[in-house]
Amino acid sequence: MTKSNYVKIFDTTLRDGEQSPGATMTSAEKLEVARSLARMGVDIIEAGFPAASPDDLEAVRRIAAEVGCQPPGRNDARVPIITGLARANKSDIDKAWEAVREAEKPRIHTFLATSPIHMKHKLKMDPEEVIQRVSEMVAYARSLCADVEFSPEDAGRSDPEFLYVVLGEAIKAGATTLNIPDTVGYTTPDEFYNLIDGIIKNTPGMHDGITVSVHCHDDLGLATANTLAGIRAGARQAEVTINGIGERAGNTSLEEVVMTLKTRHPVFNLETGIDTTQIARVSKQVSNYTGMVVQPNKAIVGANAFAHEAGIHQDGMLKHNLTYEIMRPEDVGVNQTKLVLGKHSGRHALRSRLAEMGHSLDESELDKAFARFKELADRKKVITDADLEALIADEFYRPRDVYYLEGLQVSCGTLGMPTATVRLRGPDRAEHVHASMGTGPVDATYKAIDAIVNTPCKLLEFNIHAITEGIDALGEVTVRIQGTNGHHTMDAQKEVEFSRVYGGHGADTDIIVASAKAYINALNKLIIAQTEGLQPATNDFGVMLG
Ligand code: KIV
Ligand code: ZN
C-alpha cells in the first residue's frame, strides 16, 4: 500500500459535514466552498451524495465540471479529485458516476456496513451476503471509473478478521482506496492504531497501489487523536471537514489534523499539500454559509485560539511569543489582514483585493460589490478582508431570494414597547409591509417577518458578533431555525422534511438589519426546501448517513 510521507487530505465538508443538522448549503454556496477547498490544496473533495436528490446530483456535477477541471486556457493547474458517495447498489453508483464523470480526476466512493449490529439490524444481511455485495458493487463501480474508494461503515465496531476478508474482496474487485470509518466515534487512539495496523498487515492482496484512509467521528472527542493514530499506523489519507462539522458531534477537523502534522513535524515527519494560511478564511466561509458558529475555544479556528487573556500569559507573550504560542496566528491566516480599503479606494483596488482573496467577479457582480463597498465605506472608516468576506457572503452567496428585505424601521428603548415595521418583497414580486411589537427590537422584527412570511418555524439559535474592532464595526448575525408543521397533520417523511434545521447569515453595520437578513436567509432556505421538496439524505433504511 501507498506509504509515502505525503498524507492526502480528503475533505467531506460538502457531504458528511453538510448532512449535519442545520448545515444545509445552497448550490452556489457549495460551489464556492469547493473552490476554496481546491485553492487551499485539498487533494480530494467529496462534493455530496448524488443519490439523495436531483439537486444534490446537480451540485456535485457542477463542482466536478467547474472545480474538478482546469480553468479555461490552462493546463498546469493542480485540480483536486472529485468524488461522490454511493450506497453499495447500482442505482446510487450510477448517479455518483453521472455526477463526477466530467471531472478530470473522478472517483466513486461506495460503502457498506460491516459491524454485527449494522449487518443484523440495519442491513438485515448476513456476513456472506455483505462480502458478496461489496465484491459486486466495487467491481461495478470500477467498470465505470478507474478510481474507486470503498468504506466498510462502522469499521470501528467491526470484527477485524471479518474486515480483512471484506477489504481483501474490495481490493480484488478493483478498489484503489480503502477508507476505515469509525462511524460512531467509538474507538480509542490505541484501538484505532491497532485496527489500521492490522488491516495493513493482514488484508489479503494489500499492495503499493492501495491507499489506506481514515474517517473518524468525534462522539467521544477523540476524532483527531484517532485520525493521527491511524496515520501513525500507516494510513495516508485523512477524511476531514472544515470546523469539524458533521453528524452528531462531527467529523475530524481538517485544521486540527493539518496543523498537528505541521506543528509537530519532527514527530510525524509527514507532509500535506494544504496552504495553511487559508484555514481561517475557509473556516469563516463555512461558518457563514451554514450558520454554524465555531465555538470560541475551538482549536486553531476558534475566536480565542490565539487570544491571551490571563495577565501571566500576556506578560510571557510580550517577552517572547513562543512562551505561550505553539503556532503563529499568521500560519493559519488569522490577523493576516494588513491591507485596508477606505472611502477613497476605487473599483480597481476592490477588484484586485477580491481577486487576491479568491473571488473573481464578473462586471455586473463587481458593480454590486462596489456599491455595497461604497455604502459600507460611508459608515466605516477602514474596510478589512473580514469585512469584504462578510459583504461578499451577504451579497452573492445567500440563498435564492424568496423574500427580500427592502426596508426596516425599529423603535426601541426604555420609554415604550419595541416596535418594528418591516417591508419585504415577496415571491409574487409584491410588496408586503407589517408592523409588530416585541420584547425587544429583534423580537419585534422577527414577529413582523413571521406575519408576512407565514412559515411556521422555531428559532433555535441566534448569535451576534462584531466582525472587527471599533464602534463602526460590521455586525454579523447567524441564526438556526427549524421548520415546524403548524397545525397540519402529515406523514413521517414529510414531518422529517419540515423539521430540518437551516442556518442563515447576515451582515450590516446596523445589527437589527443584520438580524433581519440572517432570519430571512434561513427562512428562504426553509421555504425552498419545503416547496421544492428537498429531501434529507437518508440511506435505504431511513437512517442518516454518518
Ligand atoms: O462515517 C461513516 O461511516 C461515513 C461513511 C459513509 C464513509 O461517513
Ligand atoms: Zn462519516
JSON list of N, CA, C and O and ligand atoms in Angstrom, two decimals, residues 15-16 215 217 251 546, ligand 2:
[
{"chain": "A", "resi": 15, "resn": "ARG", "atom": "N", "xyz": [-20.25, 16.77, 2.08]},
{"chain": "A", "resi": 15, "resn": "ARG", "atom": "CA", "xyz": [-21.06, 15.54, 2.16]},
{"chain": "A", "resi": 15, "resn": "ARG", "atom": "C", "xyz": [-21.37, 15.21, 3.61]},
{"chain": "A", "resi": 15, "resn": "ARG", "atom": "O", "xyz": [-22.45, 15.50, 4.11]},
{"chain": "A", "resi": 16, "resn": "ASP", "atom": "N", "xyz": [-20.39, 14.70, 4.35]},
{"chain": "A", "resi": 16, "resn": "ASP", "atom": "CA", "xyz": [-20.67, 14.33, 5.76]},
{"chain": "A", "resi": 16, "resn": "ASP", "atom": "C", "xyz": [-20.96, 15.60, 6.57]},
{"chain": "A", "resi": 16, "resn": "ASP", "atom": "O", "xyz": [-21.82, 15.60, 7.45]},
{"chain": "A", "resi": 215, "resn": "HIS", "atom": "N", "xyz": [-11.33, 7.80, 8.66]},
{"chain": "A", "resi": 215, "resn": "HIS", "atom": "CA", "xyz": [-12.51, 8.68, 8.68]},
{"chain": "A", "resi": 215, "resn": "HIS", "atom": "C", "xyz": [-13.12, 8.55, 10.08]},
{"chain": "A", "resi": 215, "resn": "HIS", "atom": "O", "xyz": [-13.75, 7.54, 10.40]},
{"chain": "A", "resi": 217, "resn": "HIS", "atom": "N", "xyz": [-15.27, 9.96, 13.58]},
{"chain": "A", "resi": 217, "resn": "HIS", "atom": "CA", "xyz": [-16.29, 10.86, 14.15]},
{"chain": "A", "resi": 217, "resn": "HIS", "atom": "C", "xyz": [-15.92, 11.17, 15.59]},
{"chain": "A", "resi": 217, "resn": "HIS", "atom": "O", "xyz": [-15.17, 10.46, 16.24]},
{"chain": "A", "resi": 251, "resn": "ASN", "atom": "N", "xyz": [-17.16, 15.45, 12.53]},
{"chain": "A", "resi": 251, "resn": "ASN", "atom": "CA", "xyz": [-16.06, 14.66, 11.97]},
{"chain": "A", "resi": 251, "resn": "ASN", "atom": "C", "xyz": [-14.74, 15.22, 12.47]},
{"chain": "A", "resi": 251, "resn": "ASN", "atom": "O", "xyz": [-14.71, 16.29, 13.08]},
{"chain": "A", "resi": 546, "resn": "GLY", "atom": "N", "xyz": [-23.66, 8.50, 8.28]},
{"chain": "A", "resi": 546, "resn": "GLY", "atom": "CA", "xyz": [-22.69, 9.09, 9.20]},
{"chain": "A", "resi": 546, "resn": "GLY", "atom": "C", "xyz": [-21.44, 9.55, 8.53]},
{"chain": "A", "resi": 546, "resn": "GLY", "atom": "O", "xyz": [-21.21, 9.29, 7.40]},
{"chain": "B", "resi": 2, "resn": "ZN", "atom": "ZN", "xyz": [-18.89, 9.79, 8.42]}
]
